[in-house]
Structure formats: structure tokens, C-alpha cells
JSON list of C-alpha atoms in Angstrom, two decimals:
[
{"chain": "I", "resi": 1221, "resn": "ALA", "atom": "CA", "xyz": [0.00, 0.00, 0.00]},
{"chain": "I", "resi": 1222, "resn": "GLN", "atom": "CA", "xyz": [1.19, 3.49, -0.70]},
{"chain": "I", "resi": 1223, "resn": "LYS", "atom": "CA", "xyz": [2.15, 5.75, 2.15]},
{"chain": "I", "resi": 1224, "resn": "VAL", "atom": "CA", "xyz": [3.62, 9.22, 2.54]},
{"chain": "I", "resi": 1225, "resn": "THR", "atom": "CA", "xyz": [5.29, 10.40, 5.72]},
{"chain": "I", "resi": 1226, "resn": "GLN", "atom": "CA", "xyz": [6.11, 13.97, 6.62]},
{"chain": "I", "resi": 1227, "resn": "ALA", "atom": "CA", "xyz": [7.81, 13.63, 9.96]},
{"chain": "I", "resi": 1228, "resn": "GLN", "atom": "CA", "xyz": [7.99, 17.37, 10.64]},
{"chain": "I", "resi": 1229, "resn": "THR", "atom": "CA", "xyz": [4.56, 18.49, 11.76]},
{"chain": "I", "resi": 1230, "resn": "GLU", "atom": "CA", "xyz": [5.59, 22.07, 12.38]},
{"chain": "I", "resi": 1231, "resn": "ILE", "atom": "CA", "xyz": [8.66, 24.18, 11.56]},
{"chain": "I", "resi": 1232, "resn": "SER", "atom": "CA", "xyz": [9.30, 27.74, 12.63]},
{"chain": "I", "resi": 1233, "resn": "VAL", "atom": "CA", "xyz": [12.01, 29.87, 11.02]},
{"chain": "I", "resi": 1234, "resn": "VAL", "atom": "CA", "xyz": [12.96, 33.50, 10.85]},
{"chain": "I", "resi": 1235, "resn": "GLU", "atom": "CA", "xyz": [12.65, 35.28, 7.55]},
{"chain": "I", "resi": 1236, "resn": "LYS", "atom": "CA", "xyz": [15.59, 34.76, 5.16]},
{"chain": "I", "resi": 1237, "resn": "GLU", "atom": "CA", "xyz": [16.51, 31.43, 6.68]},
{"chain": "I", "resi": 1238, "resn": "ASP", "atom": "CA", "xyz": [16.63, 28.37, 4.44]},
{"chain": "I", "resi": 1239, "resn": "VAL", "atom": "CA", "xyz": [14.29, 25.54, 5.36]},
{"chain": "I", "resi": 1240, "resn": "THR", "atom": "CA", "xyz": [13.90, 21.95, 4.16]},
{"chain": "I", "resi": 1241, "resn": "LEU", "atom": "CA", "xyz": [10.67, 20.02, 4.39]},
{"chain": "I", "resi": 1242, "resn": "ASP", "atom": "CA", "xyz": [11.11, 16.25, 4.41]},
{"chain": "I", "resi": 1243, "resn": "CYS", "atom": "CA", "xyz": [8.96, 13.70, 2.61]},
{"chain": "I", "resi": 1244, "resn": "VAL", "atom": "CA", "xyz": [9.42, 9.94, 2.64]},
{"chain": "I", "resi": 1245, "resn": "TYR", "atom": "CA", "xyz": [7.19, 7.64, 0.63]},
{"chain": "I", "resi": 1246, "resn": "GLU", "atom": "CA", "xyz": [6.43, 3.95, 0.29]},
{"chain": "I", "resi": 1247, "resn": "THR", "atom": "CA", "xyz": [5.18, 2.27, -2.85]},
{"chain": "I", "resi": 1248, "resn": "ARG", "atom": "CA", "xyz": [5.35, -1.09, -4.59]},
{"chain": "I", "resi": 1249, "resn": "ASP", "atom": "CA", "xyz": [4.92, 0.41, -8.04]},
{"chain": "I", "resi": 1250, "resn": "THR", "atom": "CA", "xyz": [7.90, 1.12, -10.25]},
{"chain": "I", "resi": 1251, "resn": "THR", "atom": "CA", "xyz": [6.05, 3.95, -11.95]},
{"chain": "I", "resi": 1252, "resn": "TYR", "atom": "CA", "xyz": [4.65, 6.62, -9.70]},
{"chain": "I", "resi": 1253, "resn": "TYR", "atom": "CA", "xyz": [4.35, 10.36, -9.35]},
{"chain": "I", "resi": 1254, "resn": "LEU", "atom": "CA", "xyz": [5.23, 12.63, -6.48]},
{"chain": "I", "resi": 1255, "resn": "PHE", "atom": "CA", "xyz": [3.71, 16.02, -5.81]},
{"chain": "I", "resi": 1256, "resn": "TRP", "atom": "CA", "xyz": [3.99, 18.94, -3.46]},
{"chain": "I", "resi": 1257, "resn": "TYR", "atom": "CA", "xyz": [1.00, 21.12, -2.66]},
{"chain": "I", "resi": 1258, "resn": "LYS", "atom": "CA", "xyz": [0.82, 24.29, -0.58]},
{"chain": "I", "resi": 1259, "resn": "GLN", "atom": "CA", "xyz": [-2.14, 25.18, 1.62]},
{"chain": "I", "resi": 1260, "resn": "PRO", "atom": "CA", "xyz": [-1.92, 28.85, 2.63]},
{"chain": "I", "resi": 1261, "resn": "PRO", "atom": "CA", "xyz": [-4.07, 30.29, 5.43]},
{"chain": "I", "resi": 1262, "resn": "SER", "atom": "CA", "xyz": [-6.83, 30.93, 2.90]},
{"chain": "I", "resi": 1263, "resn": "GLY", "atom": "CA", "xyz": [-7.29, 27.15, 2.75]},
{"chain": "I", "resi": 1264, "resn": "GLU", "atom": "CA", "xyz": [-7.07, 26.32, -0.94]},
{"chain": "I", "resi": 1265, "resn": "LEU", "atom": "CA", "xyz": [-4.54, 23.67, -1.99]},
{"chain": "I", "resi": 1266, "resn": "VAL", "atom": "CA", "xyz": [-2.12, 24.92, -4.63]},
{"chain": "I", "resi": 1267, "resn": "PHE", "atom": "CA", "xyz": [0.02, 22.68, -6.84]},
{"chain": "I", "resi": 1268, "resn": "LEU", "atom": "CA", "xyz": [3.77, 23.31, -6.63]},
{"chain": "I", "resi": 1269, "resn": "ILE", "atom": "CA", "xyz": [5.55, 20.50, -8.46]},
{"chain": "I", "resi": 1270, "resn": "ARG", "atom": "CA", "xyz": [5.19, 17.04, -9.98]},
{"chain": "I", "resi": 1271, "resn": "ARG", "atom": "CA", "xyz": [7.97, 14.49, -10.40]},
{"chain": "I", "resi": 1272, "resn": "ASN", "atom": "CA", "xyz": [7.77, 11.06, -12.02]},
{"chain": "I", "resi": 1273, "resn": "SER", "atom": "CA", "xyz": [9.68, 8.07, -10.69]},
{"chain": "I", "resi": 1274, "resn": "PHE", "atom": "CA", "xyz": [12.02, 7.92, -13.68]},
{"chain": "I", "resi": 1275, "resn": "ASP", "atom": "CA", "xyz": [13.25, 11.46, -13.37]},
{"chain": "I", "resi": 1276, "resn": "GLU", "atom": "CA", "xyz": [15.66, 11.95, -10.50]},
{"chain": "I", "resi": 1277, "resn": "GLN", "atom": "CA", "xyz": [16.88, 15.33, -11.61]},
{"chain": "I", "resi": 1278, "resn": "ASN", "atom": "CA", "xyz": [16.63, 17.95, -8.96]},
{"chain": "I", "resi": 1279, "resn": "GLU", "atom": "CA", "xyz": [14.52, 20.93, -9.82]},
{"chain": "I", "resi": 1280, "resn": "ILE", "atom": "CA", "xyz": [14.83, 24.57, -8.95]},
{"chain": "I", "resi": 1281, "resn": "SER", "atom": "CA", "xyz": [12.15, 27.19, -9.37]},
{"chain": "I", "resi": 1282, "resn": "GLY", "atom": "CA", "xyz": [13.10, 30.54, -7.99]},
{"chain": "I", "resi": 1283, "resn": "ARG", "atom": "CA", "xyz": [13.57, 30.15, -4.23]},
{"chain": "I", "resi": 1284, "resn": "TYR", "atom": "CA", "xyz": [12.11, 26.64, -4.31]},
{"chain": "I", "resi": 1285, "resn": "SER", "atom": "CA", "xyz": [14.07, 23.47, -4.99]},
{"chain": "I", "resi": 1286, "resn": "TRP", "atom": "CA", "xyz": [13.25, 19.80, -4.80]},
{"chain": "I", "resi": 1287, "resn": "ASN", "atom": "CA", "xyz": [15.55, 16.85, -4.19]},
{"chain": "I", "resi": 1288, "resn": "PHE", "atom": "CA", "xyz": [14.25, 13.45, -5.32]},
{"chain": "I", "resi": 1289, "resn": "GLN", "atom": "CA", "xyz": [16.22, 10.39, -4.22]},
{"chain": "I", "resi": 1290, "resn": "LYS", "atom": "CA", "xyz": [14.82, 6.98, -5.10]},
{"chain": "I", "resi": 1291, "resn": "SER", "atom": "CA", "xyz": [17.51, 5.24, -3.07]},
{"chain": "I", "resi": 1292, "resn": "THR", "atom": "CA", "xyz": [16.07, 6.70, 0.12]},
{"chain": "I", "resi": 1293, "resn": "SER", "atom": "CA", "xyz": [12.46, 7.08, -1.14]},
{"chain": "I", "resi": 1294, "resn": "SER", "atom": "CA", "xyz": [12.56, 10.75, -0.36]},
{"chain": "I", "resi": 1295, "resn": "PHE", "atom": "CA", "xyz": [11.32, 13.87, -2.12]},
{"chain": "I", "resi": 1296, "resn": "ASN", "atom": "CA", "xyz": [12.44, 16.83, -0.05]},
{"chain": "I", "resi": 1297, "resn": "PHE", "atom": "CA", "xyz": [11.52, 20.46, -0.59]},
{"chain": "I", "resi": 1298, "resn": "THR", "atom": "CA", "xyz": [13.79, 23.37, 0.22]},
{"chain": "I", "resi": 1299, "resn": "ILE", "atom": "CA", "xyz": [12.84, 27.02, 0.42]},
{"chain": "I", "resi": 1300, "resn": "THR", "atom": "CA", "xyz": [15.81, 29.37, 0.20]},
{"chain": "I", "resi": 1301, "resn": "ALA", "atom": "CA", "xyz": [15.68, 32.76, 1.89]},
{"chain": "I", "resi": 1302, "resn": "SER", "atom": "CA", "xyz": [12.22, 32.13, 3.30]},
{"chain": "I", "resi": 1303, "resn": "GLN", "atom": "CA", "xyz": [9.65, 34.90, 3.37]},
{"chain": "I", "resi": 1304, "resn": "VAL", "atom": "CA", "xyz": [6.59, 35.50, 5.53]},
{"chain": "I", "resi": 1305, "resn": "VAL", "atom": "CA", "xyz": [4.39, 34.72, 2.53]},
{"chain": "I", "resi": 1306, "resn": "ASP", "atom": "CA", "xyz": [5.80, 31.18, 2.55]},
{"chain": "I", "resi": 1307, "resn": "SER", "atom": "CA", "xyz": [3.91, 30.50, 5.79]},
{"chain": "I", "resi": 1308, "resn": "ALA", "atom": "CA", "xyz": [1.54, 27.68, 4.96]},
{"chain": "I", "resi": 1309, "resn": "VAL", "atom": "CA", "xyz": [0.98, 23.97, 5.34]},
{"chain": "I", "resi": 1310, "resn": "TYR", "atom": "CA", "xyz": [2.89, 21.97, 2.76]},
{"chain": "I", "resi": 1311, "resn": "PHE", "atom": "CA", "xyz": [1.77, 18.54, 1.64]},
{"chain": "I", "resi": 1312, "resn": "CYS", "atom": "CA", "xyz": [3.71, 15.86, -0.15]},
{"chain": "I", "resi": 1313, "resn": "ALA", "atom": "CA", "xyz": [1.60, 13.38, -2.15]},
{"chain": "I", "resi": 1314, "resn": "LEU", "atom": "CA", "xyz": [2.01, 10.17, -4.13]},
{"chain": "I", "resi": 1315, "resn": "SER", "atom": "CA", "xyz": [0.09, 8.70, -7.05]},
{"chain": "I", "resi": 1316, "resn": "GLU", "atom": "CA", "xyz": [0.75, 5.17, -8.29]},
{"chain": "I", "resi": 1317, "resn": "SER", "atom": "CA", "xyz": [0.35, 4.28, -11.94]},
{"chain": "I", "resi": 1318, "resn": "GLY", "atom": "CA", "xyz": [-1.15, 0.94, -10.95]},
{"chain": "I", "resi": 1319, "resn": "ASN", "atom": "CA", "xyz": [-4.17, 2.63, -9.43]},
{"chain": "I", "resi": 1320, "resn": "ALA", "atom": "CA", "xyz": [-7.36, 3.07, -11.33]},
{"chain": "I", "resi": 1321, "resn": "GLY", "atom": "CA", "xyz": [-7.75, 6.76, -11.79]},
{"chain": "I", "resi": 1322, "resn": "ASN", "atom": "CA", "xyz": [-5.70, 9.40, -10.06]},
{"chain": "I", "resi": 1323, "resn": "MET", "atom": "CA", "xyz": [-5.82, 8.71, -6.36]},
{"chain": "I", "resi": 1324, "resn": "LEU", "atom": "CA", "xyz": [-3.43, 10.91, -4.42]},
{"chain": "I", "resi": 1325, "resn": "THR", "atom": "CA", "xyz": [-2.14, 9.75, -1.06]},
{"chain": "I", "resi": 1326, "resn": "PHE", "atom": "CA", "xyz": [-1.13, 12.76, 1.00]},
{"chain": "I", "resi": 1327, "resn": "GLY", "atom": "CA", "xyz": [1.31, 13.01, 3.85]},
{"chain": "I", "resi": 1328, "resn": "GLY", "atom": "CA", "xyz": [0.20, 14.58, 7.09]},
{"chain": "I", "resi": 1329, "resn": "GLY", "atom": "CA", "xyz": [1.56, 17.96, 6.09]},
{"chain": "I", "resi": 1330, "resn": "THR", "atom": "CA", "xyz": [4.20, 20.27, 7.55]},
{"chain": "I", "resi": 1331, "resn": "ARG", "atom": "CA", "xyz": [3.10, 23.62, 8.91]},
{"chain": "I", "resi": 1332, "resn": "LEU", "atom": "CA", "xyz": [5.76, 26.21, 8.13]},
{"chain": "I", "resi": 1333, "resn": "MET", "atom": "CA", "xyz": [5.76, 29.45, 10.05]},
{"chain": "I", "resi": 1334, "resn": "VAL", "atom": "CA", "xyz": [8.09, 32.17, 8.84]},
{"chain": "I", "resi": 1335, "resn": "LYS", "atom": "CA", "xyz": [8.51, 34.98, 11.31]},
{"chain": "I", "resi": 1336, "resn": "PRO", "atom": "CA", "xyz": [9.62, 38.47, 10.32]},
{"chain": "P", "resi": 1086, "resn": "ASP", "atom": "CA", "xyz": [-8.12, 31.38, -8.33]},
{"chain": "P", "resi": 1087, "resn": "SER", "atom": "CA", "xyz": [-8.01, 27.72, -9.39]},
{"chain": "P", "resi": 1088, "resn": "GLY", "atom": "CA", "xyz": [-11.19, 27.91, -11.47]},
{"chain": "P", "resi": 1089, "resn": "VAL", "atom": "CA", "xyz": [-12.86, 25.21, -9.36]},
{"chain": "P", "resi": 1090, "resn": "THR", "atom": "CA", "xyz": [-16.00, 26.45, -7.61]},
{"chain": "P", "resi": 1091, "resn": "GLN", "atom": "CA", "xyz": [-17.42, 24.88, -4.49]},
{"chain": "P", "resi": 1092, "resn": "THR", "atom": "CA", "xyz": [-20.64, 25.78, -2.74]},
{"chain": "P", "resi": 1093, "resn": "PRO", "atom": "CA", "xyz": [-21.50, 26.39, -0.03]},
{"chain": "P", "resi": 1094, "resn": "LYS", "atom": "CA", "xyz": [-18.34, 27.61, 1.70]},
{"chain": "P", "resi": 1095, "resn": "HIS", "atom": "CA", "xyz": [-19.71, 26.81, 5.12]},
{"chain": "P", "resi": 1096, "resn": "LEU", "atom": "CA", "xyz": [-22.41, 24.43, 6.27]},
{"chain": "P", "resi": 1097, "resn": "ILE", "atom": "CA", "xyz": [-23.66, 23.90, 9.79]},
{"chain": "P", "resi": 1098, "resn": "THR", "atom": "CA", "xyz": [-26.09, 21.09, 10.43]},
{"chain": "P", "resi": 1099, "resn": "ALA", "atom": "CA", "xyz": [-27.19, 18.60, 13.04]},
{"chain": "P", "resi": 1100, "resn": "THR", "atom": "CA", "xyz": [-26.48, 14.93, 13.53]},
{"chain": "P", "resi": 1101, "resn": "GLY", "atom": "CA", "xyz": [-28.68, 12.66, 11.45]},
{"chain": "P", "resi": 1102, "resn": "GLN", "atom": "CA", "xyz": [-29.21, 15.22, 8.73]},
{"chain": "P", "resi": 1103, "resn": "ARG", "atom": "CA", "xyz": [-28.33, 15.05, 5.05]},
{"chain": "P", "resi": 1104, "resn": "VAL", "atom": "CA", "xyz": [-26.40, 17.67, 3.07]},
{"chain": "P", "resi": 1105, "resn": "THR", "atom": "CA", "xyz": [-25.27, 18.15, -0.51]},
{"chain": "P", "resi": 1106, "resn": "LEU", "atom": "CA", "xyz": [-22.00, 19.75, -1.49]},
{"chain": "P", "resi": 1107, "resn": "ARG", "atom": "CA", "xyz": [-21.62, 21.07, -5.00]},
{"chain": "P", "resi": 1108, "resn": "CYS", "atom": "CA", "xyz": [-18.59, 21.46, -7.24]},
{"chain": "P", "resi": 1109, "resn": "SER", "atom": "CA", "xyz": [-18.04, 23.00, -10.67]},
{"chain": "P", "resi": 1110, "resn": "PRO", "atom": "CA", "xyz": [-14.74, 21.96, -12.26]},
{"chain": "P", "resi": 1111, "resn": "ARG", "atom": "CA", "xyz": [-12.40, 24.15, -14.27]},
{"chain": "P", "resi": 1112, "resn": "SER", "atom": "CA", "xyz": [-13.52, 24.76, -17.80]},
{"chain": "P", "resi": 1113, "resn": "GLY", "atom": "CA", "xyz": [-12.33, 21.88, -19.95]},
{"chain": "P", "resi": 1114, "resn": "ASP", "atom": "CA", "xyz": [-11.61, 19.48, -17.09]},
{"chain": "P", "resi": 1115, "resn": "LEU", "atom": "CA", "xyz": [-13.40, 16.16, -17.34]},
{"chain": "P", "resi": 1116, "resn": "SER", "atom": "CA", "xyz": [-12.38, 14.65, -14.04]},
{"chain": "P", "resi": 1117, "resn": "VAL", "atom": "CA", "xyz": [-13.62, 15.62, -10.60]},
{"chain": "P", "resi": 1118, "resn": "TYR", "atom": "CA", "xyz": [-12.31, 14.46, -7.26]},
{"chain": "P", "resi": 1119, "resn": "TRP", "atom": "CA", "xyz": [-13.54, 14.72, -3.68]},
{"chain": "P", "resi": 1120, "resn": "TYR", "atom": "CA", "xyz": [-11.22, 14.84, -0.69]},
{"chain": "P", "resi": 1121, "resn": "GLN", "atom": "CA", "xyz": [-11.92, 15.13, 3.02]},
{"chain": "P", "resi": 1122, "resn": "GLN", "atom": "CA", "xyz": [-9.57, 17.02, 5.33]},
{"chain": "P", "resi": 1123, "resn": "SER", "atom": "CA", "xyz": [-9.91, 16.52, 9.08]},
{"chain": "P", "resi": 1124, "resn": "LEU", "atom": "CA", "xyz": [-7.55, 16.97, 12.01]},
{"chain": "P", "resi": 1125, "resn": "ASP", "atom": "CA", "xyz": [-7.42, 13.28, 12.89]},
{"chain": "P", "resi": 1126, "resn": "GLN", "atom": "CA", "xyz": [-7.44, 11.75, 9.40]},
{"chain": "P", "resi": 1127, "resn": "GLY", "atom": "CA", "xyz": [-5.62, 14.38, 7.40]},
{"chain": "P", "resi": 1128, "resn": "LEU", "atom": "CA", "xyz": [-6.34, 14.67, 3.68]},
{"chain": "P", "resi": 1129, "resn": "GLN", "atom": "CA", "xyz": [-8.15, 11.60, 2.42]},
{"chain": "P", "resi": 1130, "resn": "PHE", "atom": "CA", "xyz": [-9.27, 10.73, -1.08]},
{"chain": "P", "resi": 1131, "resn": "LEU", "atom": "CA", "xyz": [-12.95, 9.92, -1.30]},
{"chain": "P", "resi": 1132, "resn": "ILE", "atom": "CA", "xyz": [-13.90, 9.41, -4.93]},
{"chain": "P", "resi": 1133, "resn": "GLN", "atom": "CA", "xyz": [-13.09, 10.37, -8.53]},
{"chain": "P", "resi": 1134, "resn": "TYR", "atom": "CA", "xyz": [-15.35, 10.78, -11.54]},
{"chain": "P", "resi": 1135, "resn": "TYR", "atom": "CA", "xyz": [-14.37, 11.07, -15.15]},
{"chain": "P", "resi": 1136, "resn": "ASN", "atom": "CA", "xyz": [-16.89, 12.36, -17.67]},
{"chain": "P", "resi": 1137, "resn": "GLY", "atom": "CA", "xyz": [-19.81, 11.17, -15.61]},
{"chain": "P", "resi": 1138, "resn": "GLU", "atom": "CA", "xyz": [-18.45, 7.76, -14.68]},
{"chain": "P", "resi": 1139, "resn": "GLU", "atom": "CA", "xyz": [-16.91, 6.69, -11.40]},
{"chain": "P", "resi": 1140, "resn": "ARG", "atom": "CA", "xyz": [-13.15, 6.18, -11.98]},
{"chain": "P", "resi": 1141, "resn": "ALA", "atom": "CA", "xyz": [-11.71, 5.48, -8.54]},
{"chain": "P", "resi": 1142, "resn": "LYS", "atom": "CA", "xyz": [-12.98, 5.05, -5.02]},
{"chain": "P", "resi": 1143, "resn": "GLY", "atom": "CA", "xyz": [-11.15, 5.66, -1.78]},
{"chain": "P", "resi": 1144, "resn": "ASN", "atom": "CA", "xyz": [-12.19, 5.71, 1.84]},
{"chain": "P", "resi": 1145, "resn": "ILE", "atom": "CA", "xyz": [-15.72, 6.87, 1.23]},
{"chain": "P", "resi": 1146, "resn": "LEU", "atom": "CA", "xyz": [-18.32, 5.82, 3.75]},
{"chain": "P", "resi": 1147, "resn": "GLU", "atom": "CA", "xyz": [-21.49, 4.07, 2.60]},
{"chain": "P", "resi": 1148, "resn": "ARG", "atom": "CA", "xyz": [-23.46, 7.03, 3.98]},
{"chain": "P", "resi": 1149, "resn": "PHE", "atom": "CA", "xyz": [-21.73, 9.21, 1.41]},
{"chain": "P", "resi": 1150, "resn": "SER", "atom": "CA", "xyz": [-22.42, 9.20, -2.30]},
{"chain": "P", "resi": 1151, "resn": "ALA", "atom": "CA", "xyz": [-21.43, 11.31, -5.24]},
{"chain": "P", "resi": 1152, "resn": "GLN", "atom": "CA", "xyz": [-22.19, 11.80, -8.87]},
{"chain": "P", "resi": 1153, "resn": "GLN", "atom": "CA", "xyz": [-21.03, 13.80, -11.85]},
{"chain": "P", "resi": 1154, "resn": "PHE", "atom": "CA", "xyz": [-23.68, 15.25, -14.10]},
{"chain": "P", "resi": 1155, "resn": "PRO", "atom": "CA", "xyz": [-23.64, 15.69, -17.91]},
{"chain": "P", "resi": 1156, "resn": "ASP", "atom": "CA", "xyz": [-22.55, 19.31, -17.52]},
{"chain": "P", "resi": 1157, "resn": "LEU", "atom": "CA", "xyz": [-19.60, 17.90, -15.51]},
{"chain": "P", "resi": 1158, "resn": "HIS", "atom": "CA", "xyz": [-20.48, 19.48, -12.20]},
{"chain": "P", "resi": 1159, "resn": "SER", "atom": "CA", "xyz": [-20.44, 17.12, -9.26]},
{"chain": "P", "resi": 1160, "resn": "GLU", "atom": "CA", "xyz": [-22.32, 16.71, -6.03]},
{"chain": "P", "resi": 1161, "resn": "LEU", "atom": "CA", "xyz": [-21.28, 14.93, -2.85]},
{"chain": "P", "resi": 1162, "resn": "ASN", "atom": "CA", "xyz": [-24.17, 13.78, -0.70]},
{"chain": "P", "resi": 1163, "resn": "LEU", "atom": "CA", "xyz": [-23.56, 13.10, 2.97]},
{"chain": "P", "resi": 1164, "resn": "SER", "atom": "CA", "xyz": [-26.37, 11.46, 4.92]},
{"chain": "P", "resi": 1165, "resn": "SER", "atom": "CA", "xyz": [-27.06, 10.35, 8.50]},
{"chain": "P", "resi": 1166, "resn": "LEU", "atom": "CA", "xyz": [-24.42, 12.81, 9.55]},
{"chain": "P", "resi": 1167, "resn": "GLU", "atom": "CA", "xyz": [-22.31, 12.16, 12.63]},
{"chain": "P", "resi": 1168, "resn": "LEU", "atom": "CA", "xyz": [-20.12, 14.48, 14.66]},
{"chain": "P", "resi": 1169, "resn": "GLY", "atom": "CA", "xyz": [-17.07, 12.84, 13.14]},
{"chain": "P", "resi": 1170, "resn": "ASP", "atom": "CA", "xyz": [-18.10, 13.93, 9.66]},
{"chain": "P", "resi": 1171, "resn": "SER", "atom": "CA", "xyz": [-17.19, 17.49, 10.53]},
{"chain": "P", "resi": 1172, "resn": "ALA", "atom": "CA", "xyz": [-14.37, 18.35, 8.16]},
{"chain": "P", "resi": 1173, "resn": "LEU", "atom": "CA", "xyz": [-13.26, 20.45, 5.21]},
{"chain": "P", "resi": 1174, "resn": "TYR", "atom": "CA", "xyz": [-14.41, 18.86, 1.98]},
{"chain": "P", "resi": 1175, "resn": "PHE", "atom": "CA", "xyz": [-12.43, 19.68, -1.11]},
{"chain": "P", "resi": 1176, "resn": "CYS", "atom": "CA", "xyz": [-13.34, 19.23, -4.71]},
{"chain": "P", "resi": 1177, "resn": "ALA", "atom": "CA", "xyz": [-10.60, 19.15, -7.31]},
{"chain": "P", "resi": 1178, "resn": "SER", "atom": "CA", "xyz": [-10.51, 18.76, -11.05]},
{"chain": "P", "resi": 1179, "resn": "SER", "atom": "CA", "xyz": [-8.09, 17.75, -13.77]},
{"chain": "P", "resi": 1180, "resn": "VAL", "atom": "CA", "xyz": [-8.16, 17.40, -17.51]},
{"chain": "P", "resi": 1181, "resn": "GLY", "atom": "CA", "xyz": [-8.19, 13.65, -18.03]},
{"chain": "P", "resi": 1182, "resn": "GLY", "atom": "CA", "xyz": [-7.96, 11.99, -14.65]},
{"chain": "P", "resi": 1183, "resn": "THR", "atom": "CA", "xyz": [-4.74, 10.03, -15.16]},
{"chain": "P", "resi": 1184, "resn": "THR", "atom": "CA", "xyz": [-2.16, 9.40, -12.45]},
{"chain": "P", "resi": 1185, "resn": "ASN", "atom": "CA", "xyz": [0.33, 12.00, -13.57]},
{"chain": "P", "resi": 1186, "resn": "GLU", "atom": "CA", "xyz": [-2.02, 14.94, -13.63]},
{"chain": "P", "resi": 1187, "resn": "LYS", "atom": "CA", "xyz": [-1.88, 17.81, -11.22]},
{"chain": "P", "resi": 1188, "resn": "LEU", "atom": "CA", "xyz": [-5.11, 18.67, -9.49]},
{"chain": "P", "resi": 1189, "resn": "PHE", "atom": "CA", "xyz": [-6.74, 22.06, -9.20]},
{"chain": "P", "resi": 1190, "resn": "PHE", "atom": "CA", "xyz": [-8.53, 22.40, -5.88]},
{"chain": "P", "resi": 1191, "resn": "GLY", "atom": "CA", "xyz": [-11.49, 24.47, -4.89]},
{"chain": "P", "resi": 1192, "resn": "SER", "atom": "CA", "xyz": [-11.55, 26.47, -1.69]},
{"chain": "P", "resi": 1193, "resn": "GLY", "atom": "CA", "xyz": [-13.50, 23.77, 0.12]},
{"chain": "P", "resi": 1194, "resn": "THR", "atom": "CA", "xyz": [-16.74, 23.43, 2.05]},
{"chain": "P", "resi": 1195, "resn": "GLN", "atom": "CA", "xyz": [-16.35, 23.55, 5.82]},
{"chain": "P", "resi": 1196, "resn": "LEU", "atom": "CA", "xyz": [-18.93, 21.19, 7.29]},
{"chain": "P", "resi": 1197, "resn": "SER", "atom": "CA", "xyz": [-19.77, 21.42, 10.96]},
{"chain": "P", "resi": 1198, "resn": "VAL", "atom": "CA", "xyz": [-22.05, 18.76, 12.41]},
{"chain": "P", "resi": 1199, "resn": "LEU", "atom": "CA", "xyz": [-23.43, 19.76, 15.81]}
]
């Protein structure tokens, strides 16, 4: 069965600090997709990134970067020079190609608080 | 704005009652999903529809049912409500409903069962 674990339930940093959010997943499929979503205080879930299991290249988008390592089943998310607007709950999610449809399994989320 | 519209935003009802949550997907999206977010269970997949047909089913209780109509909007019906059903219910949509697609989420319906 698929499972996503975000061990950090809450992280607090001061603005401009770098912060890494951890995500560890379990799956029996060889083809799967990993996602990160952001849930700001307004409540709506916003897509950040998608990564397929065959692409282990790290990705950088502005202050955001993602490190995917199949060897450790991890898909970590780093925010560089954090800002107050980054305060949100961040969810890592997994979708297996063997599933009928597109069923996302979410981790428990990490609440990030960035203080000025 | 994701383009996914959910109504109502808030719903307060009593145990034993029945409610209907409504979702309009983004223009052009054929697949609709329902998720439940609660403090104890986190974000849980309930059900997915694609072009009117059920595509995948998750941890959806028998007291809950959903459907997608020809105009692609969807409704989630919750009956015989219990206190534990209090949660934020999200609708999401995607173009085709395959496993690699990103989802666009609505702002949710906050259900409070008293």
C-alpha cells in the first residue's frame, strides 16, 4: 500500500533562513508520481511541483528546490531565503500508476511558520 | 483562483441530517475528485469521476455518495451525519484523470455537524 510520511509536523524559522521540508514515501509500483502542494491560510490547496519516478533530476524554481532520491524514497523540498508569505501547510503526495484513476495519497503535512 | 468552484463555503447542520456539497470543475476538465480534510485523518481521497463515470474510489463511507452530471459538475451527498463527519471537503478537477495529472482544488466546504 502506498504511504507518505512527513515527519515534521511544524517548523518555525525566521525570515531569510533556508528551510527543508522532508517527505518519505512507500510504494510497490515502479512507476509513480510525487507532488507537493501548498495550503496557505486561505485554505485552498495549490500545486507546486510534480515528479515522475524515472526522473531523478533535482529541480529549482526561484527560491524553491526539490531533491528526489529513489535510493532513500525521499522527495524533499527546500525554500531558500524564506519569506513571511511562505507561511503555509505543505503537503507531499504520491500517485501510483497501478491505481485506477488518479488517487493521491497525502502526507500529514508540515506547517511552516516564517517569522519576520 | 483555481477555477474550481465549491458551494457552499460553510455548512452547519445537526447529527442525522443530510447535506449536498456542490462542485463545478475548471472549464475543460473532465475529471472531478472529492477529498476530506480533518484533524485526525488528514487529507483523504474519497472518490473520482471522469466524464460522468466513477473512476476510482477511496475511503468513502457508505453514507456518502457522489455523482457527476452531464454538464460535468459534481455533487457529494452526505447522509445520516455524525459528529465525526465534521471536516473540510475539497473538490478538485483535472483534464483527463490520469495518475500523472496535477489537481486544481477548490476552496473547500467547511462542514460542521453539531
